[in-house]
Short mmCIF file of C-alpha atoms and ligand atoms in Angstrom, two decimals:
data_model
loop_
_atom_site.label_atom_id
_atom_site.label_comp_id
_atom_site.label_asym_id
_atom_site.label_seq_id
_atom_site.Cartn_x
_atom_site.Cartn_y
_atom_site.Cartn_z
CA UNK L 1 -37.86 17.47 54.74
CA UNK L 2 -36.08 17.34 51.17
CA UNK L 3 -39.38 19.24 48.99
CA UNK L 4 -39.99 16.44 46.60
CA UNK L 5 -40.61 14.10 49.79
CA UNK L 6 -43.02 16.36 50.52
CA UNK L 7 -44.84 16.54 47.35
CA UNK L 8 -44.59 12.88 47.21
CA UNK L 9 -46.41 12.70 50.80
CA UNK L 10 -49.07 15.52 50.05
CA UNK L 11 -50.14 13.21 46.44
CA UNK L 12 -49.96 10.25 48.41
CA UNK L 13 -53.07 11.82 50.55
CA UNK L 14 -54.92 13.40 48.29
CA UNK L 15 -54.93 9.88 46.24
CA UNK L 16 -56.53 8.51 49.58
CA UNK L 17 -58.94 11.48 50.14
CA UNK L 18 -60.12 11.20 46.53
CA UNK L 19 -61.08 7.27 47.63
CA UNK L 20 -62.84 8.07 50.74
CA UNK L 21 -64.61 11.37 50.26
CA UNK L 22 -68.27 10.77 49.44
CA UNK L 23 -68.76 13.66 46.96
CA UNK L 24 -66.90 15.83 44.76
CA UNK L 25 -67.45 18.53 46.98
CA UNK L 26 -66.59 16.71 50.11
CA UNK L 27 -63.52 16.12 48.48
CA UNK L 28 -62.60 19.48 46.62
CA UNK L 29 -63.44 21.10 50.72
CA UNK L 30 -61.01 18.23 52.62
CA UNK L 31 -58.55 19.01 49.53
CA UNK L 32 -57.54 23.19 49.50
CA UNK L 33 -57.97 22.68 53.33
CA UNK L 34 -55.24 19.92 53.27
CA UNK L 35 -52.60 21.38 50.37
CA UNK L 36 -53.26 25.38 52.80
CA UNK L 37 -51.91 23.62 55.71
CA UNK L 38 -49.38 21.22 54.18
CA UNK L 39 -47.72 23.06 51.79
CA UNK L 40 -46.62 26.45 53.46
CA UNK L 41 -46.38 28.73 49.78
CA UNK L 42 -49.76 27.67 49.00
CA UNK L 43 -51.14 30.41 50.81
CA UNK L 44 -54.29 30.63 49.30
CA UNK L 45 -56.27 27.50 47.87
CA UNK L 46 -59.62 27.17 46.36
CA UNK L 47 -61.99 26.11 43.36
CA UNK L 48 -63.73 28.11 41.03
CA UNK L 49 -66.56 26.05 38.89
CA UNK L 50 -68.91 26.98 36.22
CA UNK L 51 -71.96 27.94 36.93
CA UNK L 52 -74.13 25.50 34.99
CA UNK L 53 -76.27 27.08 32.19
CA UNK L 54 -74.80 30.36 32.28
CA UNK L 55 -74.57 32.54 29.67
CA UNK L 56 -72.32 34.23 28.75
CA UNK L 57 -70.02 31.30 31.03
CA UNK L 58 -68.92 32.37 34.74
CA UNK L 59 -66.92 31.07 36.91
CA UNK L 60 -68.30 30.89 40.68
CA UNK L 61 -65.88 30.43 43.84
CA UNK L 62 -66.56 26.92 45.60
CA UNK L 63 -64.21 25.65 48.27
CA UNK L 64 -61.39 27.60 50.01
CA UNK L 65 -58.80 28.22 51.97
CA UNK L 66 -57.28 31.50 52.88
CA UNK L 67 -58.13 35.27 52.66
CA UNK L 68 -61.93 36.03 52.10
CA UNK L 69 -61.37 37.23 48.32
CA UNK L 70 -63.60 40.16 46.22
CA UNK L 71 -63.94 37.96 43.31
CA UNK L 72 -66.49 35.42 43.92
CA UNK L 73 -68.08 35.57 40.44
CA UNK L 74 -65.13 35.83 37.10
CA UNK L 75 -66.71 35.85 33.89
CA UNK L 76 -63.95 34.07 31.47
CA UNK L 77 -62.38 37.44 29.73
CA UNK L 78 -60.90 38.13 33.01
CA UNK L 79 -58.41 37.60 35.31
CA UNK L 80 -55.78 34.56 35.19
CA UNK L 81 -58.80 32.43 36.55
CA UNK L 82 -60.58 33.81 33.39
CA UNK L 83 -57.69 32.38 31.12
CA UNK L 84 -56.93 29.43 32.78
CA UNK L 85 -60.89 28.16 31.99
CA UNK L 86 -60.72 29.48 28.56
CA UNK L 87 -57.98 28.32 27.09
CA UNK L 88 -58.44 24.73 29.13
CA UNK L 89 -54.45 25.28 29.83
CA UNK L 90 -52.92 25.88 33.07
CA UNK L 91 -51.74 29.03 33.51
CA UNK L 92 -48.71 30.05 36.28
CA UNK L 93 -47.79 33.59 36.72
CA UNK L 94 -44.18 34.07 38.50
CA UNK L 95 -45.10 37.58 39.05
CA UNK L 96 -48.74 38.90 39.55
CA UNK L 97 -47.72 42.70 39.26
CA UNK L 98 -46.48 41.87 35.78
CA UNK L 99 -49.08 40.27 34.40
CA UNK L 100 -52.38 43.03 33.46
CA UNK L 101 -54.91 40.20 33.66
CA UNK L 102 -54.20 39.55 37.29
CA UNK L 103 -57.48 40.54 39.83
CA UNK L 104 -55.77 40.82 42.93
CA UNK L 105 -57.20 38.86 46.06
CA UNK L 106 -54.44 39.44 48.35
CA UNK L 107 -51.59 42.71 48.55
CA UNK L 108 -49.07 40.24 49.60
CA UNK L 109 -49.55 37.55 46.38
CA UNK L 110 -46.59 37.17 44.20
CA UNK L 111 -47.20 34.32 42.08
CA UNK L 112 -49.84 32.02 41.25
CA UNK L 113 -51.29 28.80 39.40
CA UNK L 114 -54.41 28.14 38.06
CA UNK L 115 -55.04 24.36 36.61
CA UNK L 116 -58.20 23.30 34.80
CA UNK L 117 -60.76 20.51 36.00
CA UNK L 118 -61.98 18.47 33.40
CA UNK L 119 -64.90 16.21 33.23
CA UNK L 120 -65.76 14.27 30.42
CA UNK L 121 -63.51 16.23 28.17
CA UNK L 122 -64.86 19.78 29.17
CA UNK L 123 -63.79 22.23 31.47
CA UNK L 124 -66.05 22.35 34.22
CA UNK L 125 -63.82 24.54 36.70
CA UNK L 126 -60.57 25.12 38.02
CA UNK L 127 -57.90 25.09 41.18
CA UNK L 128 -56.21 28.63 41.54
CA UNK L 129 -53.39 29.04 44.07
CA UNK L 130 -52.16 32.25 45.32
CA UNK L 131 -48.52 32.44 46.90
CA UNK L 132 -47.01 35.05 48.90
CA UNK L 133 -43.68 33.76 47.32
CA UNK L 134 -42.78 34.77 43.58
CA UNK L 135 -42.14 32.11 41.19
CA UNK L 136 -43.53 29.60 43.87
CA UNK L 137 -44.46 27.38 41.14
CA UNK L 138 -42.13 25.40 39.80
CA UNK L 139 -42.80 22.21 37.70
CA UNK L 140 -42.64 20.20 40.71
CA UNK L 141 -45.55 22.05 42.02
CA UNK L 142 -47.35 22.20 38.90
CA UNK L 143 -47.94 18.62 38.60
CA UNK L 144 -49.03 18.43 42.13
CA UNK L 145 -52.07 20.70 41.23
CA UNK L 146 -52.59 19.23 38.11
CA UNK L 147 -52.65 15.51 39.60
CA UNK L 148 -55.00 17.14 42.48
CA UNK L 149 -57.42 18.98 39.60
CA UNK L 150 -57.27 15.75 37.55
CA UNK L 151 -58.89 14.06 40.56
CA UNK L 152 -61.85 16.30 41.55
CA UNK L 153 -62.45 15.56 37.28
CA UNK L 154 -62.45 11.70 37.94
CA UNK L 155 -64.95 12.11 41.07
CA UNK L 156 -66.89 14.44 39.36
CA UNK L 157 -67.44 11.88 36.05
CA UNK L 158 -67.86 8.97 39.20
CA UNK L 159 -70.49 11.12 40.70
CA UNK L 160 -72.77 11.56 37.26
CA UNK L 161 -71.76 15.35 37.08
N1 SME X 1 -56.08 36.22 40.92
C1 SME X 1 -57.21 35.64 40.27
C2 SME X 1 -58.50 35.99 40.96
C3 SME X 1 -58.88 35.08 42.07
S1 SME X 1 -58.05 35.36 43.53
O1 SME X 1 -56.66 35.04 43.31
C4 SME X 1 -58.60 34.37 44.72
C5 SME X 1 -57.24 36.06 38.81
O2 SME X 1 -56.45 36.88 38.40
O3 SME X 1 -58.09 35.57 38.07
#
């Protein structure tokens, strides 16, 4: 299947899952479990969110798919996840063992994304993807993530969080 049909058919059911999961959670665990399986380079999937309150900020790992990782807890001065939440950009690396901020999770990454979630105008978390290919994220695949993190936002604002 030609890769933008794919994308195409991956946003196409996420839009669906956003309408029938009951929570924000429900949907963030029915949504790294779906884009692990669909979308072979997305070989690890999962949400980090900020731990409410916390001071100095942290960002704590929610749902996944993929390799158990080391870094459950990232404060926001490190690691890509780190940047991604600080800066309220989306950051993709094409090569991990070029960029110093990386915390590896897995020998075999090469490249990775990590997209913002945003509820009423703040961040309140993030998607990270790992891929065992480099460069894996192309602008194709970047609004994919974004259109999936913009999602978990809008059910987290529908949900009173
Ligand atoms: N690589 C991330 C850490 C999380 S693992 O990829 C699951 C980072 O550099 O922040």
């Amino acid at each position: 299947m030609h890769a933008a049909t794919k994308i195409d058919e991956v946003r196409n059911d996420v839009i669906e899952m956003a309408q029938t999961s009951a929570t924000a959670q429900d949907l963030m665990q029915k949504m790294v479990k779906l884009l692990h399986e669909r979308i072979l380079k997305y070989n690890w999937v999962g949400f980090y969110m900020l731990e409410p309150g916390a001071k100095p900020p942290m960002l704590v790992l929610g749902a996944f798919e993929g390799a158990t990782t080391p870094h459950v807890r990232i404060p926001l001065n490190q690691g890509i996840c780190g940047a991604a939440a600080a800066s309220g950009q989306t950051v993709i690396v094409d090569d991990v063992s070029k960029d110093p901020r990386y915390l590896a999770c897995s020998l075999e990454t090469k490249s990775e994304i990590v997209v913002p979630v945003f509820a009423h105008d703040r961040v309140v978390g993030e998607l990270d993807i790992d891929s065992h290919f480099p460069a894996a994220f192309t602008p194709e695949h970047q609004a994919l993530v974004q259109y999936c993190a913009m999602l978990v936002g809008k059910k987290l604002e529908a949900s009173g969080q």
